[in-house]
mmCIF file of C-alpha atoms in Angstrom:
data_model
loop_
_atom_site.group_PDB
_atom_site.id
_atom_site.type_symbol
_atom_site.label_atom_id
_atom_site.label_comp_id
_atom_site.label_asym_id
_atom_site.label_seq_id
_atom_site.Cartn_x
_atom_site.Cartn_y
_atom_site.Cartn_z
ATOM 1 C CA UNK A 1 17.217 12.961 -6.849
ATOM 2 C CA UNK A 2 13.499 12.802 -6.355
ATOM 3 C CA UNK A 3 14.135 13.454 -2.475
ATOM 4 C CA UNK A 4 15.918 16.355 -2.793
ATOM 5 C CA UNK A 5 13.192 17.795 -5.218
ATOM 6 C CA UNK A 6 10.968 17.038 -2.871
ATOM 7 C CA UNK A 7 12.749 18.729 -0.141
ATOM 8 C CA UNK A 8 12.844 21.938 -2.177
ATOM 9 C CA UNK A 9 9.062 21.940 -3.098
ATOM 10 C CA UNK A 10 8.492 21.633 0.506
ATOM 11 C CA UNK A 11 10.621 24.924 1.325
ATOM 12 C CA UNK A 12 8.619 27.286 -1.128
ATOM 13 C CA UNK A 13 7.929 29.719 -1.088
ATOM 14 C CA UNK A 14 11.837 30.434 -0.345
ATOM 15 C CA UNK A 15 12.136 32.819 2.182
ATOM 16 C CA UNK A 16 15.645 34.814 1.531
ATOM 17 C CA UNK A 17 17.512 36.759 4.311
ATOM 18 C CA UNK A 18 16.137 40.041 3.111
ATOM 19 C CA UNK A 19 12.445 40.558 1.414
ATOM 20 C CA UNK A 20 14.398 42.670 -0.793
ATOM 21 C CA UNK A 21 15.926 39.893 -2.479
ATOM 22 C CA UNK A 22 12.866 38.591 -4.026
ATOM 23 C CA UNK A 23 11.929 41.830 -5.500
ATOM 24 C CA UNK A 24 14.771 42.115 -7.032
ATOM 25 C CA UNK A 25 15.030 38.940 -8.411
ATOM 26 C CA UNK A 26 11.146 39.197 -9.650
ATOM 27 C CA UNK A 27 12.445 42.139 -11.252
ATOM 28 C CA UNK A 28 15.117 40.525 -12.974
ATOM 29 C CA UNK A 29 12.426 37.920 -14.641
ATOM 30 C CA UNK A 30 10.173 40.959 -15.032
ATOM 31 C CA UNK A 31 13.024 42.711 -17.584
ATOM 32 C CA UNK A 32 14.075 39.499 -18.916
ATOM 33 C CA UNK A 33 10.542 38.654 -19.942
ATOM 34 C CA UNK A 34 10.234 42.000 -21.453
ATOM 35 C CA UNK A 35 13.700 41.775 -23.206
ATOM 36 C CA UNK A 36 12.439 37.963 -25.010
ATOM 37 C CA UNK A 37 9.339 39.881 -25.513
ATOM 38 C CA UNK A 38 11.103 42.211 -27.353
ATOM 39 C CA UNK A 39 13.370 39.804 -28.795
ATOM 40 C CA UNK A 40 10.180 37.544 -29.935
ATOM 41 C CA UNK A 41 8.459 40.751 -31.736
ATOM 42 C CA UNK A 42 9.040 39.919 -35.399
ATOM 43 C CA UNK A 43 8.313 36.298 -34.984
ATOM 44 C CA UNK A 44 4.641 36.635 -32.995
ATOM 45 C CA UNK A 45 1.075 37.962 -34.479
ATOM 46 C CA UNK A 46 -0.307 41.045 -33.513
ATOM 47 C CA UNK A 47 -2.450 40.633 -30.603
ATOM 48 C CA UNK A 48 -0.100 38.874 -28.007
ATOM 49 C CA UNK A 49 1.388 41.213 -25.474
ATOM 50 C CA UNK A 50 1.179 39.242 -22.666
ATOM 51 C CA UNK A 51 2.666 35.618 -23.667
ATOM 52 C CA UNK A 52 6.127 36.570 -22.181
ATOM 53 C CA UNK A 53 5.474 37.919 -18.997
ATOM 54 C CA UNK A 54 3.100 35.257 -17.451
ATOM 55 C CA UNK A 55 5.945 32.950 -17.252
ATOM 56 C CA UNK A 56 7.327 35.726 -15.247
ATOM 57 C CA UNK A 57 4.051 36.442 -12.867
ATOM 58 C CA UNK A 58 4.260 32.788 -12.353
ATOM 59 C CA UNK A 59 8.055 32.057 -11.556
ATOM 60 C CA UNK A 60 7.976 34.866 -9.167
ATOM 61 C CA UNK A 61 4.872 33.500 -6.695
ATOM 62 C CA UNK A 62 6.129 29.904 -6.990
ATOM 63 C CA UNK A 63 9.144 30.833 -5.398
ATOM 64 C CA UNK A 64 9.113 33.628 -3.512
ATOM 65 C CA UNK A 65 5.426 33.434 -2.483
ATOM 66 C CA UNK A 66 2.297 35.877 -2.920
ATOM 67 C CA UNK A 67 3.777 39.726 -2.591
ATOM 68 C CA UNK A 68 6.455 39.063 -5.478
ATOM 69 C CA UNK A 69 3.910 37.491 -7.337
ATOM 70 C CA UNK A 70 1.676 40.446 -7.065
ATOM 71 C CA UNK A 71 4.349 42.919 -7.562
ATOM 72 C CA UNK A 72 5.682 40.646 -10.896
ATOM 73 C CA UNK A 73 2.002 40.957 -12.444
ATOM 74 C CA UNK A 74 1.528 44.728 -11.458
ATOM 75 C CA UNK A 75 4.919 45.413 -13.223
ATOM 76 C CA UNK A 76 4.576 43.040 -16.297
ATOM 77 C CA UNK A 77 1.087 44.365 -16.693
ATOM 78 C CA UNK A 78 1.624 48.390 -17.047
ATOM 79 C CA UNK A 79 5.425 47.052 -18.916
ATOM 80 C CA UNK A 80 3.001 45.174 -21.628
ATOM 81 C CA UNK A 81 0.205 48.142 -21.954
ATOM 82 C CA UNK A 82 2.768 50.593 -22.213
ATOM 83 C CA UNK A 83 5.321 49.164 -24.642
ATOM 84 C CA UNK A 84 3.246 46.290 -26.610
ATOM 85 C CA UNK A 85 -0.452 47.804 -26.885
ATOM 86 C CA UNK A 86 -0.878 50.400 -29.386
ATOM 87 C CA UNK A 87 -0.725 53.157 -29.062
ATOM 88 C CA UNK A 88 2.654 52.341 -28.431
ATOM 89 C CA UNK A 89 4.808 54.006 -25.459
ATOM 90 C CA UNK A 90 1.304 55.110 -23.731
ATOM 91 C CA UNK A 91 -1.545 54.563 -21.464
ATOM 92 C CA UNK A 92 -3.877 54.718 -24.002
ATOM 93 C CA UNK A 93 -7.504 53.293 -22.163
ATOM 94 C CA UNK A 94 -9.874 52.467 -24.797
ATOM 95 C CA UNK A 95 -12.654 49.262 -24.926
ATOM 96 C CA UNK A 96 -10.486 46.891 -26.392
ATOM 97 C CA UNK A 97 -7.737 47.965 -24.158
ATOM 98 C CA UNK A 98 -9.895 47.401 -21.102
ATOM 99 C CA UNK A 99 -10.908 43.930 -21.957
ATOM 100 C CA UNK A 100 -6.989 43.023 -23.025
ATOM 101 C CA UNK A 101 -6.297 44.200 -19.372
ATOM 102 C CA UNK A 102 -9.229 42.500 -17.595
ATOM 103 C CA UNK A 103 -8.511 39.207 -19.702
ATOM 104 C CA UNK A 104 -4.557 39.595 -18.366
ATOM 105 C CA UNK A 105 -5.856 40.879 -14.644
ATOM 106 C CA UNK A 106 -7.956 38.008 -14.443
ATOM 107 C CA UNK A 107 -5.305 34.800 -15.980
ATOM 108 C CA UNK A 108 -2.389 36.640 -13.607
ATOM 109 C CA UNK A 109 -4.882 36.669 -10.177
ATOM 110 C CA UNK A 110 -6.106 32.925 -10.980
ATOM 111 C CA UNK A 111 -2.299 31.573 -11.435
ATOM 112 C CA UNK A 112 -1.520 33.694 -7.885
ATOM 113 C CA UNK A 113 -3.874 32.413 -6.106
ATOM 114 C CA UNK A 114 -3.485 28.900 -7.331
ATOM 115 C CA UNK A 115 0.139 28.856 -6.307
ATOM 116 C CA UNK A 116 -0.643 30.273 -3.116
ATOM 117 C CA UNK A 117 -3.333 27.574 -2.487
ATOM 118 C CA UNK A 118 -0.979 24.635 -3.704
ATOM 119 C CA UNK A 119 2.043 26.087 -1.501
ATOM 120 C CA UNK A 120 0.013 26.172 1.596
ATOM 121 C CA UNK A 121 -1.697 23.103 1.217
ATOM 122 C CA UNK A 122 2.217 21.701 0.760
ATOM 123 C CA UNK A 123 3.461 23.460 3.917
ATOM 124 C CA UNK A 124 0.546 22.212 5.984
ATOM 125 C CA UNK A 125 1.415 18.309 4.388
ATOM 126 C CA UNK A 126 4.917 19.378 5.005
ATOM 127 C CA UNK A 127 4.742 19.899 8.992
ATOM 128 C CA UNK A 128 2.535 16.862 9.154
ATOM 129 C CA UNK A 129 5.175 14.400 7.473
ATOM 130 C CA UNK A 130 7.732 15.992 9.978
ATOM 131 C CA UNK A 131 5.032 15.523 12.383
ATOM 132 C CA UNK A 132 4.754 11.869 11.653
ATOM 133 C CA UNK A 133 7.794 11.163 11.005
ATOM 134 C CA UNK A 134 8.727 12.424 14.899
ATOM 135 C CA UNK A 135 5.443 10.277 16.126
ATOM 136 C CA UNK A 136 7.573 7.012 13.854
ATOM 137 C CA UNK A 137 10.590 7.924 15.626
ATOM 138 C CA UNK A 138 9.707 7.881 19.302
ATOM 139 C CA UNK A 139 7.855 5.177 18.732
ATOM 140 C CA UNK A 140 10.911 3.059 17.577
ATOM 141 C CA UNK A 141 12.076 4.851 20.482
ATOM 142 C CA UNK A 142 9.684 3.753 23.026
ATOM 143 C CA UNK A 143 9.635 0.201 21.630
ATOM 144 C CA UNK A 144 13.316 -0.654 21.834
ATOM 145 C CA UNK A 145 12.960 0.843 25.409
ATOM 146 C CA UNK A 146 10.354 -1.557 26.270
ATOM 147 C CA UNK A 147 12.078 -4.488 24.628
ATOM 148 C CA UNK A 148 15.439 -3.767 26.328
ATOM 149 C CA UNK A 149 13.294 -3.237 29.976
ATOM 150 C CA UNK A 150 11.821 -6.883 28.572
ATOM 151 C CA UNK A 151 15.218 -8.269 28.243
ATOM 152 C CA UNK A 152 16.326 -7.041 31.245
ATOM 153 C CA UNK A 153 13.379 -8.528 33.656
ATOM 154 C CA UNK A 154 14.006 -11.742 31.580
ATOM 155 C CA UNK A 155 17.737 -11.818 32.815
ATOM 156 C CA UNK A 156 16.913 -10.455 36.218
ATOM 157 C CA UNK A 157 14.531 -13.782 36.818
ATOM 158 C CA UNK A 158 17.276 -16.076 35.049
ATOM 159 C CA UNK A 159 20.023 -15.121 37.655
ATOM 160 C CA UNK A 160 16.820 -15.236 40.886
ATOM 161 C CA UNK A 161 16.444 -18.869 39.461
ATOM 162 C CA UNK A 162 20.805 -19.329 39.680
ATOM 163 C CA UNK A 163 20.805 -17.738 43.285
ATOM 164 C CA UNK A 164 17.404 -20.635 44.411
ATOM 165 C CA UNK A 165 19.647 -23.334 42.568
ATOM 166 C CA UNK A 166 22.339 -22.514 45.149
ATOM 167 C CA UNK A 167 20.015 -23.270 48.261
ATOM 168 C CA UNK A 168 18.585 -26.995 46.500
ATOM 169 C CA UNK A 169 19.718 -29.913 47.353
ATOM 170 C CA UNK A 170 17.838 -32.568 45.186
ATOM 171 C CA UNK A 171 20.111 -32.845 41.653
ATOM 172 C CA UNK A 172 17.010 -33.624 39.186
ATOM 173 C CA UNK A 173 15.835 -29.678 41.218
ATOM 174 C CA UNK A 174 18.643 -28.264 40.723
ATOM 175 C CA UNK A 175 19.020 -29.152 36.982
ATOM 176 C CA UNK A 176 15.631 -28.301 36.226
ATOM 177 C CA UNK A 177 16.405 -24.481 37.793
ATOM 178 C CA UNK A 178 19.714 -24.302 35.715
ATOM 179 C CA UNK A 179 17.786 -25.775 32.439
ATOM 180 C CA UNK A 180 15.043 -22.875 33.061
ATOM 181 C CA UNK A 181 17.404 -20.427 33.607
ATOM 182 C CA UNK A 182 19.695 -21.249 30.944
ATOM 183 C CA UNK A 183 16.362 -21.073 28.497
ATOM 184 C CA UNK A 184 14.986 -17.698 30.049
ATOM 185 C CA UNK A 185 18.336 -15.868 30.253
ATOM 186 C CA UNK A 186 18.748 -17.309 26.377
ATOM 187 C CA UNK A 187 15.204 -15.400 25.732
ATOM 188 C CA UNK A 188 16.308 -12.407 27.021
ATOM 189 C CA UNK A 189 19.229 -12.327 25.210
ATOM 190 C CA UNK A 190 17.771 -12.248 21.971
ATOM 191 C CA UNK A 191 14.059 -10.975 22.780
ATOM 192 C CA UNK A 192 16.264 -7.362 21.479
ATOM 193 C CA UNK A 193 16.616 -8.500 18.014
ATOM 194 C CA UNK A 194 13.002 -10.340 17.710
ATOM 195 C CA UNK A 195 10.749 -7.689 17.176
ATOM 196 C CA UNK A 196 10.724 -5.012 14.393
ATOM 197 C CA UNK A 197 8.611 -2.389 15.243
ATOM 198 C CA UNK A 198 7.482 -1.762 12.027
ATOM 199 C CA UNK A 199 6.433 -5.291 11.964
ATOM 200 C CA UNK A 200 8.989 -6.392 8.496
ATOM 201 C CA UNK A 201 9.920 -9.627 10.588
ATOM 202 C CA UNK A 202 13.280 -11.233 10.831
ATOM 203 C CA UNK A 203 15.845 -11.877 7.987
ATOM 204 C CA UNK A 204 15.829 -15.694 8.843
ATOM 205 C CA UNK A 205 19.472 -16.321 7.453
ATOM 206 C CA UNK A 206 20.719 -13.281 9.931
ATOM 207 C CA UNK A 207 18.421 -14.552 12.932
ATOM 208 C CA UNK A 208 19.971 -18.157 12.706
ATOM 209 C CA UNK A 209 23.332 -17.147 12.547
ATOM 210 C CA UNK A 210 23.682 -14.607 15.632
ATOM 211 C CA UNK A 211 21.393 -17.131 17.560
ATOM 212 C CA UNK A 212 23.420 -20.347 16.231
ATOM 213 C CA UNK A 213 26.200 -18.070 17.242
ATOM 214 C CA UNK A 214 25.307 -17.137 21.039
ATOM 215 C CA UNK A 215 24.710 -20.376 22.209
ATOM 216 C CA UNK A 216 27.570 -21.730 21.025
ATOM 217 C CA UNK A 217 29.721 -18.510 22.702
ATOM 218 C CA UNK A 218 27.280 -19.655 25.804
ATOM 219 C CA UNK A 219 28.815 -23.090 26.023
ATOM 220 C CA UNK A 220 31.834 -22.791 26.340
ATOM 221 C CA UNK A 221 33.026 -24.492 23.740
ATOM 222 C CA UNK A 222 35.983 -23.831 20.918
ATOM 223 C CA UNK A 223 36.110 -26.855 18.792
ATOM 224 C CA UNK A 224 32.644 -26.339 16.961
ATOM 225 C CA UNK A 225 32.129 -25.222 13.682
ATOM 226 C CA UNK A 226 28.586 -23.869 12.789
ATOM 227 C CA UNK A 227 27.234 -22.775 9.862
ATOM 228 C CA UNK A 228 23.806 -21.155 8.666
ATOM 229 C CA UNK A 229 21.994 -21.758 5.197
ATOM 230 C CA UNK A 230 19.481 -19.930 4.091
ATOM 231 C CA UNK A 231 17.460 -18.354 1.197
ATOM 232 C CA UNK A 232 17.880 -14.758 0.830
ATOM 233 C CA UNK A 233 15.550 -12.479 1.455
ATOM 234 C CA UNK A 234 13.595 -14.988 3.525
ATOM 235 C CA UNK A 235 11.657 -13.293 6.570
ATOM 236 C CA UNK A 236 9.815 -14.750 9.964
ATOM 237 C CA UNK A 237 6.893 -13.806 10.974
ATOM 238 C CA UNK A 238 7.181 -11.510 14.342
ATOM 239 C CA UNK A 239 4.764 -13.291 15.914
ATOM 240 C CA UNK A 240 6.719 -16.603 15.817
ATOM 241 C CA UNK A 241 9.787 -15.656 16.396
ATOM 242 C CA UNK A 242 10.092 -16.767 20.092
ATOM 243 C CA UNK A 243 8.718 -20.043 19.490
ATOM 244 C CA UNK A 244 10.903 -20.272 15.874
ATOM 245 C CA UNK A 245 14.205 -19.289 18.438
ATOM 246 C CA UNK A 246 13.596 -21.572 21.403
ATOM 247 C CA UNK A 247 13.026 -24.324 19.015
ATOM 248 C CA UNK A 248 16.280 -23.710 17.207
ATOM 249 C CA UNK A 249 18.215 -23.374 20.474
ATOM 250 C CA UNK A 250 17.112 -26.348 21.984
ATOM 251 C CA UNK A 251 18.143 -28.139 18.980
ATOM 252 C CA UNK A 252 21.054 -26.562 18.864
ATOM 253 C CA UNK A 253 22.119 -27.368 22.528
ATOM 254 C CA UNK A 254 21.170 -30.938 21.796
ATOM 255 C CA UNK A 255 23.290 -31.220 19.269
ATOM 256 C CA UNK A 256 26.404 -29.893 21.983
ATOM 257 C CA UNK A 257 25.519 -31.982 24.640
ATOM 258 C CA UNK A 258 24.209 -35.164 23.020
ATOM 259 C CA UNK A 259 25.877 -35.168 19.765
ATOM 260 C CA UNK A 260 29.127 -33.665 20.664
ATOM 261 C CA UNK A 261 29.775 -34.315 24.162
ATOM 262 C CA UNK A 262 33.287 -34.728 24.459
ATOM 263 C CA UNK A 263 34.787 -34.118 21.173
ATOM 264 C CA UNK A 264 34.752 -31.544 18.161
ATOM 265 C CA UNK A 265 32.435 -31.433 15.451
ATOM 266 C CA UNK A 266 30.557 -29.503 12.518
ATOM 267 C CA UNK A 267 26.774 -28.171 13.284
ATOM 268 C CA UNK A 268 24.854 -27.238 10.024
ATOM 269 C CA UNK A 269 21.992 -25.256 10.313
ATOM 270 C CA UNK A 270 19.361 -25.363 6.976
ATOM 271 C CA UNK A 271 16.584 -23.505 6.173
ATOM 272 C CA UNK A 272 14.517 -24.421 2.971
ATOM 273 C CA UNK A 273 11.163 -23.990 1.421
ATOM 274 C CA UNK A 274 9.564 -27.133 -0.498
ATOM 275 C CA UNK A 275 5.913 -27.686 -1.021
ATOM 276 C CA UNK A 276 4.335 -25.232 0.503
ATOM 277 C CA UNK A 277 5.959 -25.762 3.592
ATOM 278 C CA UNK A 278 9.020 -24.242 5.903
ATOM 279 C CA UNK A 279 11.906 -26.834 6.557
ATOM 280 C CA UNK A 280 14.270 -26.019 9.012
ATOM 281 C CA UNK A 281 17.260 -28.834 9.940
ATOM 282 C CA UNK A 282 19.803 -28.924 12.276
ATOM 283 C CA UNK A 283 22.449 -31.583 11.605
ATOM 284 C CA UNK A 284 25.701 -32.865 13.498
ATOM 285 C CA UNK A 285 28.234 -35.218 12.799
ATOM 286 C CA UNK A 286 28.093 -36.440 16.360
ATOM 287 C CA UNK A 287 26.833 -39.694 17.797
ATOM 288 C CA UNK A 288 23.479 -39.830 16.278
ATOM 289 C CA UNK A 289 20.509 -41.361 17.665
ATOM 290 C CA UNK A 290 18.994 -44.971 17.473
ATOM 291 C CA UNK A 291 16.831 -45.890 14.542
ATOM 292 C CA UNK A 292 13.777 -46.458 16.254
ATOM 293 C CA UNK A 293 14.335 -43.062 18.363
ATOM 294 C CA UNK A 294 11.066 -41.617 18.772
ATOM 295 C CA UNK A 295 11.162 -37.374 19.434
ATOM 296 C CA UNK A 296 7.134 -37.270 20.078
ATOM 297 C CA UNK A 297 7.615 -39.661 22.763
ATOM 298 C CA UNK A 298 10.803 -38.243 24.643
ATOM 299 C CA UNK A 299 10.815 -38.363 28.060
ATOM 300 C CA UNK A 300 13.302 -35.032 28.454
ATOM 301 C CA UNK A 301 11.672 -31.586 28.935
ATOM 302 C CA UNK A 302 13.690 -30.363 26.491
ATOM 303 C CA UNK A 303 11.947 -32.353 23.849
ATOM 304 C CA UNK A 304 8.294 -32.282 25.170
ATOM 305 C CA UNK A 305 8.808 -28.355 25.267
ATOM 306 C CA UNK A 306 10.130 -28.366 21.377
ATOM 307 C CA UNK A 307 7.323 -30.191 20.494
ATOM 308 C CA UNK A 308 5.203 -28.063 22.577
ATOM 309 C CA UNK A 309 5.821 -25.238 20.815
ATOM 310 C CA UNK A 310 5.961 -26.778 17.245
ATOM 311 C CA UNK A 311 2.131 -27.678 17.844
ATOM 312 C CA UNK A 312 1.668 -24.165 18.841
ATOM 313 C CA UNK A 313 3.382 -23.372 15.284
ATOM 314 C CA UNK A 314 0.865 -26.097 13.615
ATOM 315 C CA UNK A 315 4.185 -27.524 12.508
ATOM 316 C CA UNK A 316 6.069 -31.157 13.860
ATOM 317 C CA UNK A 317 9.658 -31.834 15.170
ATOM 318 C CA UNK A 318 11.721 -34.674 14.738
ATOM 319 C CA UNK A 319 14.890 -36.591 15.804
ATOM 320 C CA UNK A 320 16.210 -39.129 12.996
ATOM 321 C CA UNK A 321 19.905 -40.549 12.214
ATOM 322 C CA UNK A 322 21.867 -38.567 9.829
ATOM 323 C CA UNK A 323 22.647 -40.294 6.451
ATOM 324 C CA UNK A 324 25.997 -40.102 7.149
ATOM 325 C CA UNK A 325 26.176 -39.968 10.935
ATOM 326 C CA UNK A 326 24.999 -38.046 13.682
ATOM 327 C CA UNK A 327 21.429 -36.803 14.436
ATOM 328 C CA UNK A 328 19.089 -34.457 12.366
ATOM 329 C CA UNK A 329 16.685 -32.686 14.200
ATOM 330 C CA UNK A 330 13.794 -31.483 11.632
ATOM 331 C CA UNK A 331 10.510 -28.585 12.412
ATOM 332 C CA UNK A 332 8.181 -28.651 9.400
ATOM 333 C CA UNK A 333 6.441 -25.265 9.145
ATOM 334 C CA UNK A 334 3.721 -23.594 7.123
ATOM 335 C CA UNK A 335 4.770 -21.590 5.050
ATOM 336 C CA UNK A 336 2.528 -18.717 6.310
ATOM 337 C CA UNK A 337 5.462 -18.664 9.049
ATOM 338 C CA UNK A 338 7.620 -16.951 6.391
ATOM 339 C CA UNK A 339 7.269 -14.769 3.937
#
């Protein structure tokens, strides 16, 4: 409701098909104001023939602009002095006549001009909220361009690092090329979603679930069952995103090929705030690891990269046994990460 007075404000003065249209509509307020003037004659004082017909001056140069206006007070004013001044039915031009008409000249050229002033300043703030609003647009524009370009490069250098796996002999080469490209082609398959131009951040319950989502589609597998919890209205910071994604897929993985090698299973992915702090878990029912595992100490790259980039968070990641089987993999966060 507000938006589509708005929108009407912003198209005053109306401008009809025909310019006759507004004069004859001004001169539809102009009789009706004379007809409730006439109407209003035994309740009002003597001394008050104008009170009707500024309502009229006014009405007429808010919407239709400055010429109806001006023809709407010429009219009114020789309709008043002719029927409501005495003499009565006459021109009559005396002192007190000539300051009644100054005093009505004046009121009727101040309210004019004031709507004039007011609709112009509106047009001009008008055209530059259209004008911003097109400079929002192709920005959005130009920014999901040069995220999907992004994405694209990313994938382009994923499948160069597939095509130099082919020509390596060494194994511990040619699974460090496939775990690189698996992790670059993974960026570029959600560096789409992990901006927001208007810098809002990601809905961390929606995030987790299409990521949680692709790289389980990306293995392969069929007998999984994941599932995302998460607070509502719970954002990420832009700005960590990346990190906040690679951190969750490598867990993630883990939890496929470590956990769940070889048969099915249930991955639950948690996301909870508690002291100040950002707690994000990602627990199978798989094999689980020792009791004495220690994550910081990991000899894998996957790990040392996770906790790589949990430092760069100022936040720590974990591997511990699940209470009830399987591993837990934990990333403590500030809670500046969210908001």
């Amino acid at each position: 409701m507000q938006r589509s007075n708005a929108r009407f404000v912003e198209r005053l003065p109306l401008v009809l098909k025909r310019p006759i249209y507004a004069y004859a509509l001004t001169l539809i307020f102009c009789v009706a104001a004379l007809l409730l003037r006439f109407a209003a004659e035994p309740l009002l004082p003597t001394g008050y023939p104008f009170v009707t017909f500024f309502p009229a001056v006014i009405l007429s140069s808010f919407l239709f602009g400055i010429r109806p206006g001006i023809f709407a007070a010429v009219l009114c004013g020789f309709a008043s002095w002719y029927v409501f001044i005495p003499p009565m039915f006459g021109f009559a031009l005396n002192p007190a006549v000539a300051v009644a008409m100054l005093f009505y000249t004046g009121v009727v050229v101040i309210d004019i001009l004031l709507i004039h002033f007011m609709q112009r300043a509106n047009f001009n703030l008008a055209v530059e909220r259209e004008r911003s609003r097109m400079l929002a647009d192709n920005r959005e524009l130009l920014f999901r361009e040069l995220q999907h370009r992004v994405s694209n490069n990313l994938q382009v250098v994923a499948a160069m690092l597939s095509l130099q796996r082919r020509q390596i002999d060494n194994d511990v080469a040619r699974r460090a090329l496939d775990d690189a490209s698996a992790r670059l082609a993974l960026v570029g398959r959600i560096s789409r979603a992990l901006y927001d131009p208007l810098g809002n951040g990601q809905d961390i319950g929606a995030f987790l679930t299409a990521l949680s989502a692709d790289i389980v589609d990306a293995s392969g597998r069929q007998d999984l069952i994941i599932s995302v919890a998460a607070p509502d209205a719970m954002r990420l910071d832009s700005d960590m995103a990346v990190s906040f994604a690679l951190i969750v897929a490598e867990a993630v993985s883990n939890a496929i090929e470590h956990g769940l090698p070889d048969r099915a299973g249930c991955i639950q992915v948690t996301v909870s705030a508690a002291q100040g702090a950002l707690i994000l878990e990602v627990a199978d029912d798989g094999k689980g690891v020792p009791s004495d595992f220690d994550s910081t100490n990991g000899q894998s790259l996957g790990l040392r990269i996770v906790n790589a980039l949990a430092s760069q968070l100022g936040g720590r990641f974990a591997l511990f046994p699940g209470q009830a089987g399987g591993t837990v993999a934990r990333l403590d966060l500030p809670a500046a990460v969210a908001c």
